[in-house]
DNA sequence: ATGGTTGCTTAGCAA
């Protein structure tokens, strides 16, 4: 099974590239983030024509997540499963065959110490609670998405430039570390221990041209799934050309 | 300290 995660930064702005990429990469499952549309405006018909079912949790203007799959998904759930009343659409999960797939868009946090930063940390704790409440580390779970954090400085092209950024913040790294400690493996890291590969480049300051990137998009697999992982790559090509997203897709392959 | 760009929405916010 080939699964990918991609922050498309608006599904409407990226629709053509998305369809072209699906045709080229042919993943079985694709987790999307930053749809920036309400459910009704999501191009579900076009994607169904392309061979993909869609589980969508949309929102006007901001956020929005989805899971596309060749097989029909079941048990679709939207939002974090707790008492929190979160107006931001940042999580959706579905069962595809016998695998739990979660598409997550972790808050950016803007600036360390800000209100949005506090929301980011709180959201990550809630995500940990969501996993503990609903799953066991022995289940077949794939948690994919834009985590808005590079877990190690070797995943940052110019660490000195980003040392004060929310994308490299140690408290955030520790919060994601606790999610991993529950029983999840960063599968890209397993295949690329040296770093130096990135999934996001700022539109500003010629970020991509200068390769001033960070690896902030991740595929986390529970151990039973991680054992089956045979490949993990970042499709850097997709960041090139006309009207790219600022993120490239991250792709992993699991034995059946 | 701020800038630069993109997208949604239409001047300003979020990233």
mmCIF file of C-alpha atoms (C1' of nucleotides) in Angstrom:
data_model
loop_
_atom_site.group_PDB
_atom_site.id
_atom_site.type_symbol
_atom_site.label_atom_id
_atom_site.label_comp_id
_atom_site.label_asym_id
_atom_site.label_seq_id
_atom_site.Cartn_x
_atom_site.Cartn_y
_atom_site.Cartn_z
ATOM 1 C CA UNK A 1 0.000 0.000 0.000
ATOM 2 C CA UNK A 2 1.296 3.397 -0.990
ATOM 3 C CA UNK A 3 0.221 6.262 1.276
ATOM 4 C CA UNK A 4 1.085 9.935 1.055
ATOM 5 C CA UNK A 5 0.503 13.147 2.963
ATOM 6 C CA UNK A 6 0.391 16.549 1.323
ATOM 7 C CA UNK A 7 -0.453 20.026 2.537
ATOM 8 C CA UNK A 8 -1.914 21.424 -0.692
ATOM 9 C CA UNK A 9 -2.472 24.987 0.609
ATOM 10 C CA UNK A 10 -5.985 25.311 -0.902
ATOM 11 C CA UNK A 11 -7.603 22.408 -2.741
ATOM 12 C CA UNK A 12 -9.146 24.793 -5.276
ATOM 13 C CA UNK A 13 -5.835 26.466 -6.140
ATOM 14 C CA UNK A 14 -4.212 23.012 -6.384
ATOM 15 C CA UNK A 15 -6.921 20.940 -8.041
ATOM 16 C CA UNK A 16 -5.165 20.543 -11.403
ATOM 17 C CA UNK A 17 -1.830 19.692 -9.814
ATOM 18 C CA UNK A 18 -3.507 17.304 -7.397
ATOM 19 C CA UNK A 19 -5.209 15.352 -10.190
ATOM 20 C CA UNK A 20 -1.983 15.281 -12.194
ATOM 21 C CA UNK A 21 -0.023 14.099 -9.164
ATOM 22 C CA UNK A 22 -2.521 11.335 -8.373
ATOM 23 C CA UNK A 23 -2.221 10.171 -11.972
ATOM 24 C CA UNK A 24 1.567 10.163 -11.741
ATOM 25 C CA UNK A 25 2.171 8.885 -8.191
ATOM 26 C CA UNK A 26 -0.914 6.670 -7.932
ATOM 27 C CA UNK A 27 -1.069 6.398 -4.123
ATOM 28 C CA UNK A 28 -3.655 4.095 -2.562
ATOM 29 C CA UNK A 29 -4.286 6.648 0.177
ATOM 30 C CA UNK A 30 -3.608 10.393 0.329
ATOM 31 C CA UNK A 31 -3.963 12.548 3.443
ATOM 32 C CA UNK A 32 -4.570 16.209 2.602
ATOM 33 C CA UNK A 33 -4.235 19.345 4.716
ATOM 34 C CA UNK A 34 -5.140 23.015 4.317
ATOM 35 C CA UNK A 35 -8.110 22.496 2.008
ATOM 36 C CA UNK A 36 -9.463 26.003 2.723
ATOM 37 C CA UNK A 37 -12.960 25.032 1.577
ATOM 38 C CA UNK A 38 -16.233 23.972 3.101
ATOM 39 C CA UNK A 39 -17.272 20.359 2.473
ATOM 40 C CA UNK A 40 -19.786 21.392 -0.216
ATOM 41 C CA UNK A 41 -17.050 23.026 -2.308
ATOM 42 C CA UNK A 42 -14.653 20.069 -2.103
ATOM 43 C CA UNK A 43 -14.122 18.554 -5.606
ATOM 44 C CA UNK A 44 -15.373 15.104 -4.581
ATOM 45 C CA UNK A 45 -16.888 14.275 -7.987
ATOM 46 C CA UNK A 46 -13.693 15.018 -9.896
ATOM 47 C CA UNK A 47 -11.715 12.885 -7.451
ATOM 48 C CA UNK A 48 -14.207 10.037 -7.626
ATOM 49 C CA UNK A 49 -13.798 10.133 -11.409
ATOM 50 C CA UNK A 50 -10.056 9.854 -10.821
ATOM 51 C CA UNK A 51 -10.711 6.748 -8.730
ATOM 52 C CA UNK A 52 -10.647 8.107 -5.188
ATOM 53 C CA UNK A 53 -13.195 8.116 -2.401
ATOM 54 C CA UNK A 54 -13.083 11.208 -0.194
ATOM 55 C CA UNK A 55 -13.547 11.657 3.531
ATOM 56 C CA UNK A 56 -13.619 15.414 4.114
ATOM 57 C CA UNK A 57 -13.566 17.717 7.135
ATOM 58 C CA UNK A 58 -13.648 21.184 5.601
ATOM 59 C CA UNK A 59 -13.801 24.748 6.842
ATOM 60 C CA UNK A 60 -14.266 28.119 5.197
ATOM 61 C CA UNK A 61 -11.016 29.986 4.391
ATOM 62 C CA UNK A 62 -8.692 28.154 6.780
ATOM 63 C CA UNK A 63 -7.578 24.652 7.702
ATOM 64 C CA UNK A 64 -9.539 21.651 6.411
ATOM 65 C CA UNK A 65 -8.327 18.047 6.116
ATOM 66 C CA UNK A 66 -9.268 15.028 4.013
ATOM 67 C CA UNK A 67 -8.400 11.419 3.270
ATOM 68 C CA UNK A 68 -8.564 10.127 -0.287
ATOM 69 C CA UNK A 69 -8.528 6.376 -0.866
ATOM 70 C CA UNK A 70 -8.956 3.912 -3.705
ATOM 71 C CA UNK A 71 -10.828 1.584 -1.356
ATOM 72 C CA UNK A 72 -13.966 2.858 0.285
ATOM 73 C CA UNK A 73 -13.265 4.180 3.793
ATOM 74 C CA UNK A 74 -15.359 3.296 6.823
ATOM 75 C CA UNK A 75 -15.681 4.663 10.346
ATOM 76 C CA UNK A 76 -14.986 8.275 9.298
ATOM 77 C CA UNK A 77 -14.487 10.566 12.289
ATOM 78 C CA UNK A 78 -13.966 14.315 12.343
ATOM 79 C CA UNK A 79 -12.100 16.271 15.014
ATOM 80 C CA UNK A 80 -10.369 15.234 18.211
ATOM 81 C CA UNK A 81 -12.424 12.889 20.348
ATOM 82 C CA UNK A 82 -12.695 14.823 23.605
ATOM 83 C CA UNK A 83 -14.794 17.471 25.333
ATOM 84 C CA UNK A 84 -13.000 20.300 23.543
ATOM 85 C CA UNK A 85 -15.155 22.510 21.308
ATOM 86 C CA UNK A 86 -12.712 23.144 18.470
ATOM 87 C CA UNK A 87 -13.977 25.338 15.602
ATOM 88 C CA UNK A 88 -10.859 24.548 13.545
ATOM 89 C CA UNK A 89 -11.043 21.559 11.165
ATOM 90 C CA UNK A 90 -7.661 19.923 11.721
ATOM 91 C CA UNK A 91 -8.206 16.173 12.111
ATOM 92 C CA UNK A 92 -10.016 13.408 10.284
ATOM 93 C CA UNK A 93 -9.638 9.664 10.556
ATOM 94 C CA UNK A 94 -10.970 6.695 8.636
ATOM 95 C CA UNK A 95 -10.547 2.954 8.501
ATOM 96 C CA UNK A 96 -9.238 1.755 5.142
ATOM 97 C CA UNK A 97 -9.149 -2.022 4.944
ATOM 98 C CA UNK A 98 -7.838 -2.833 8.441
ATOM 99 C CA UNK A 99 -5.715 0.288 8.834
ATOM 100 C CA UNK A 100 -6.617 3.405 10.818
ATOM 101 C CA UNK A 101 -5.545 6.433 8.790
ATOM 102 C CA UNK A 102 -5.436 9.876 10.404
ATOM 103 C CA UNK A 103 -4.880 13.138 8.535
ATOM 104 C CA UNK A 104 -3.740 15.918 10.869
ATOM 105 C CA UNK A 105 -3.005 19.598 10.402
ATOM 106 C CA UNK A 106 -1.206 20.699 13.549
ATOM 107 C CA UNK A 107 -1.579 24.431 14.339
ATOM 108 C CA UNK A 108 1.353 26.535 13.149
ATOM 109 C CA UNK A 109 1.607 28.487 16.391
ATOM 110 C CA UNK A 110 2.840 31.684 14.735
ATOM 111 C CA UNK A 111 5.327 32.749 17.404
ATOM 112 C CA UNK A 112 6.705 31.104 20.525
ATOM 113 C CA UNK A 113 4.805 32.416 23.527
ATOM 114 C CA UNK A 114 1.803 33.659 21.547
ATOM 115 C CA UNK A 115 -1.836 32.675 22.037
ATOM 116 C CA UNK A 116 -1.666 30.576 18.871
ATOM 117 C CA UNK A 117 1.435 28.841 20.226
ATOM 118 C CA UNK A 118 -0.442 27.899 23.396
ATOM 119 C CA UNK A 119 -3.222 26.512 21.200
ATOM 120 C CA UNK A 120 -0.650 24.480 19.243
ATOM 121 C CA UNK A 121 0.758 22.871 22.405
ATOM 122 C CA UNK A 122 -2.721 22.225 23.784
ATOM 123 C CA UNK A 123 -3.823 20.707 20.473
ATOM 124 C CA UNK A 124 -0.849 18.316 20.492
ATOM 125 C CA UNK A 125 -1.714 17.182 24.032
ATOM 126 C CA UNK A 126 -5.296 16.631 22.925
ATOM 127 C CA UNK A 127 -4.042 14.594 19.968
ATOM 128 C CA UNK A 128 -2.067 12.389 22.349
ATOM 129 C CA UNK A 129 -5.216 11.912 24.404
ATOM 130 C CA UNK A 130 -7.169 11.083 21.268
ATOM 131 C CA UNK A 131 -4.716 8.308 20.367
ATOM 132 C CA UNK A 132 -4.671 6.871 23.887
ATOM 133 C CA UNK A 133 -8.436 6.913 24.109
ATOM 134 C CA UNK A 134 -9.189 5.336 20.741
ATOM 135 C CA UNK A 135 -6.300 3.049 19.817
ATOM 136 C CA UNK A 136 -3.603 0.725 21.063
ATOM 137 C CA UNK A 137 0.010 0.995 19.851
ATOM 138 C CA UNK A 138 -0.476 -2.602 18.652
ATOM 139 C CA UNK A 139 -3.174 -1.483 16.209
ATOM 140 C CA UNK A 140 -2.383 -0.708 12.593
ATOM 141 C CA UNK A 141 -2.308 3.098 12.759
ATOM 142 C CA UNK A 142 -0.912 5.691 10.362
ATOM 143 C CA UNK A 143 -0.841 9.279 11.611
ATOM 144 C CA UNK A 144 0.018 11.557 8.701
ATOM 145 C CA UNK A 145 0.101 15.276 8.219
ATOM 146 C CA UNK A 146 1.625 18.691 8.531
ATOM 147 C CA UNK A 147 2.987 18.815 12.087
ATOM 148 C CA UNK A 148 4.447 22.300 11.745
ATOM 149 C CA UNK A 149 7.592 21.150 13.516
ATOM 150 C CA UNK A 150 10.958 19.831 12.359
ATOM 151 C CA UNK A 151 11.876 17.188 14.913
ATOM 152 C CA UNK A 152 15.646 17.573 14.591
ATOM 153 C CA UNK A 153 18.021 20.275 13.392
ATOM 154 C CA UNK A 154 19.242 17.879 10.693
ATOM 155 C CA UNK A 155 15.776 18.317 9.166
ATOM 156 C CA UNK A 156 16.408 22.049 8.831
ATOM 157 C CA UNK A 157 18.595 23.396 6.028
ATOM 158 C CA UNK A 158 19.695 26.454 8.017
ATOM 159 C CA UNK A 159 19.081 25.765 11.706
ATOM 160 C CA UNK A 160 20.494 29.131 12.806
ATOM 161 C CA UNK A 161 17.871 30.934 10.696
ATOM 162 C CA UNK A 162 15.047 28.996 12.339
ATOM 163 C CA UNK A 163 16.261 28.536 15.908
ATOM 164 C CA UNK A 164 13.622 30.919 17.330
ATOM 165 C CA UNK A 165 10.839 29.699 15.034
ATOM 166 C CA UNK A 166 7.798 27.730 16.177
ATOM 167 C CA UNK A 167 8.858 25.197 13.530
ATOM 168 C CA UNK A 168 11.972 24.290 15.559
ATOM 169 C CA UNK A 169 10.721 24.960 19.076
ATOM 170 C CA UNK A 170 12.021 22.442 21.653
ATOM 171 C CA UNK A 171 8.791 22.403 23.683
ATOM 172 C CA UNK A 172 6.844 21.533 20.533
ATOM 173 C CA UNK A 173 9.430 18.898 19.608
ATOM 174 C CA UNK A 174 8.963 17.347 23.049
ATOM 175 C CA UNK A 175 5.165 17.372 22.662
ATOM 176 C CA UNK A 176 5.414 15.501 19.340
ATOM 177 C CA UNK A 177 8.027 13.262 20.963
ATOM 178 C CA UNK A 178 5.416 12.229 23.533
ATOM 179 C CA UNK A 179 3.052 11.284 20.708
ATOM 180 C CA UNK A 180 5.811 9.158 19.199
ATOM 181 C CA UNK A 181 6.574 7.625 22.612
ATOM 182 C CA UNK A 182 3.017 6.311 22.689
ATOM 183 C CA UNK A 183 4.183 3.956 19.940
ATOM 184 C CA UNK A 184 4.682 5.673 16.612
ATOM 185 C CA UNK A 185 7.665 5.676 14.263
ATOM 186 C CA UNK A 186 8.689 8.506 11.909
ATOM 187 C CA UNK A 187 9.099 6.183 8.925
ATOM 188 C CA UNK A 188 10.974 8.706 6.776
ATOM 189 C CA UNK A 189 13.677 8.917 9.460
ATOM 190 C CA UNK A 190 14.115 5.119 9.385
ATOM 191 C CA UNK A 191 15.156 5.252 5.746
ATOM 192 C CA UNK A 192 16.958 8.605 5.823
ATOM 193 C CA UNK A 193 18.792 8.880 9.159
ATOM 194 C CA UNK A 194 21.113 11.640 7.953
ATOM 195 C CA UNK A 195 18.489 14.331 7.294
ATOM 196 C CA UNK A 196 19.032 17.036 4.703
ATOM 197 C CA UNK A 197 15.685 16.467 3.020
ATOM 198 C CA UNK A 198 12.789 18.838 3.409
ATOM 199 C CA UNK A 199 9.038 18.918 2.804
ATOM 200 C CA UNK A 200 8.310 22.662 3.097
ATOM 201 C CA UNK A 201 9.921 25.771 1.712
ATOM 202 C CA UNK A 202 8.602 29.261 2.402
ATOM 203 C CA UNK A 203 7.140 31.055 -0.623
ATOM 204 C CA UNK A 204 8.996 34.106 0.611
ATOM 205 C CA UNK A 205 12.711 34.883 0.316
ATOM 206 C CA UNK A 206 13.174 32.414 -2.575
ATOM 207 C CA UNK A 207 12.937 29.609 -0.027
ATOM 208 C CA UNK A 208 12.841 26.769 -2.543
ATOM 209 C CA UNK A 209 15.390 28.223 -4.958
ATOM 210 C CA UNK A 210 17.808 28.519 -2.049
ATOM 211 C CA UNK A 211 16.678 25.148 -0.629
ATOM 212 C CA UNK A 212 15.992 26.846 2.700
ATOM 213 C CA UNK A 213 13.628 24.045 3.705
ATOM 214 C CA UNK A 214 12.386 22.130 6.718
ATOM 215 C CA UNK A 215 10.958 18.637 7.082
ATOM 216 C CA UNK A 216 7.697 19.338 8.900
ATOM 217 C CA UNK A 217 5.356 16.868 7.164
ATOM 218 C CA UNK A 218 5.448 13.402 8.651
ATOM 219 C CA UNK A 219 4.129 9.871 8.347
ATOM 220 C CA UNK A 220 4.010 8.223 11.774
ATOM 221 C CA UNK A 221 3.316 4.494 11.843
ATOM 222 C CA UNK A 222 2.524 2.230 14.771
ATOM 223 C CA UNK A 223 5.123 -0.533 15.160
ATOM 224 C CA UNK A 224 3.091 -3.258 13.450
ATOM 225 C CA UNK A 225 2.841 -0.957 10.433
ATOM 226 C CA UNK A 226 6.382 0.442 10.623
ATOM 227 C CA UNK A 227 7.708 -3.126 10.351
ATOM 228 C CA UNK A 228 5.997 -3.355 6.968
ATOM 229 C CA UNK A 229 7.375 -0.087 5.610
ATOM 230 C CA UNK A 230 9.659 -0.642 2.612
ATOM 231 C CA UNK A 231 10.169 2.905 1.386
ATOM 232 C CA UNK A 232 9.673 6.534 2.394
ATOM 233 C CA UNK A 233 10.402 9.526 0.181
ATOM 234 C CA UNK A 234 9.648 13.207 -0.314
ATOM 235 C CA UNK A 235 8.442 14.126 -3.801
ATOM 236 C CA UNK A 236 10.525 17.273 -4.166
ATOM 237 C CA UNK A 237 9.607 17.497 -7.858
ATOM 238 C CA UNK A 238 6.102 18.528 -6.887
ATOM 239 C CA UNK A 239 7.421 21.762 -5.325
ATOM 240 C CA UNK A 240 8.743 22.835 -8.754
ATOM 241 C CA UNK A 241 6.962 24.371 -11.720
ATOM 242 C CA UNK A 242 3.865 26.507 -11.957
ATOM 243 C CA UNK A 243 1.723 27.244 -8.919
ATOM 244 C CA UNK A 244 3.132 24.677 -6.514
ATOM 245 C CA UNK A 245 1.996 24.279 -2.930
ATOM 246 C CA UNK A 246 4.646 25.412 -0.469
ATOM 247 C CA UNK A 247 4.726 21.765 0.724
ATOM 248 C CA UNK A 248 5.866 18.659 -1.177
ATOM 249 C CA UNK A 249 4.106 15.295 -0.739
ATOM 250 C CA UNK A 250 5.668 12.720 1.600
ATOM 251 C CA UNK A 251 5.179 9.151 0.394
ATOM 252 C CA UNK A 252 5.587 5.765 2.098
ATOM 253 C CA UNK A 253 5.058 2.213 0.893
ATOM 254 C CA UNK A 254 3.890 -0.632 3.161
ATOM 255 C CA UNK A 255 3.882 -4.330 2.321
ATOM 256 C CA UNK A 256 0.406 -5.862 2.159
ATOM 257 C "C1'" DA B 1 13.301 44.328 13.630
ATOM 258 C "C1'" DT B 2 11.330 43.472 9.269
ATOM 259 C "C1'" DG B 3 10.964 41.634 4.916
ATOM 260 C "C1'" DG B 4 9.465 38.556 1.176
ATOM 261 C "C1'" DT B 5 4.898 35.431 -1.360
ATOM 262 C "C1'" DT B 6 0.620 32.978 -1.768
ATOM 263 C "C1'" DG B 7 -4.420 32.219 -0.928
ATOM 264 C "C1'" DC B 8 -8.862 33.659 0.559
ATOM 265 C "C1'" DT B 9 -11.429 37.512 0.464
ATOM 266 C "C1'" DT B 10 -11.657 41.957 -0.803
ATOM 267 C "C1'" DA B 11 -7.876 44.986 3.750
ATOM 268 C "C1'" DG B 12 -6.377 41.979 6.411
ATOM 269 C "C1'" DC B 13 -5.255 37.491 8.234
ATOM 270 C "C1'" DA B 14 -2.738 33.193 8.184
ATOM 271 C "C1'" DA B 15 1.097 30.750 6.895
#
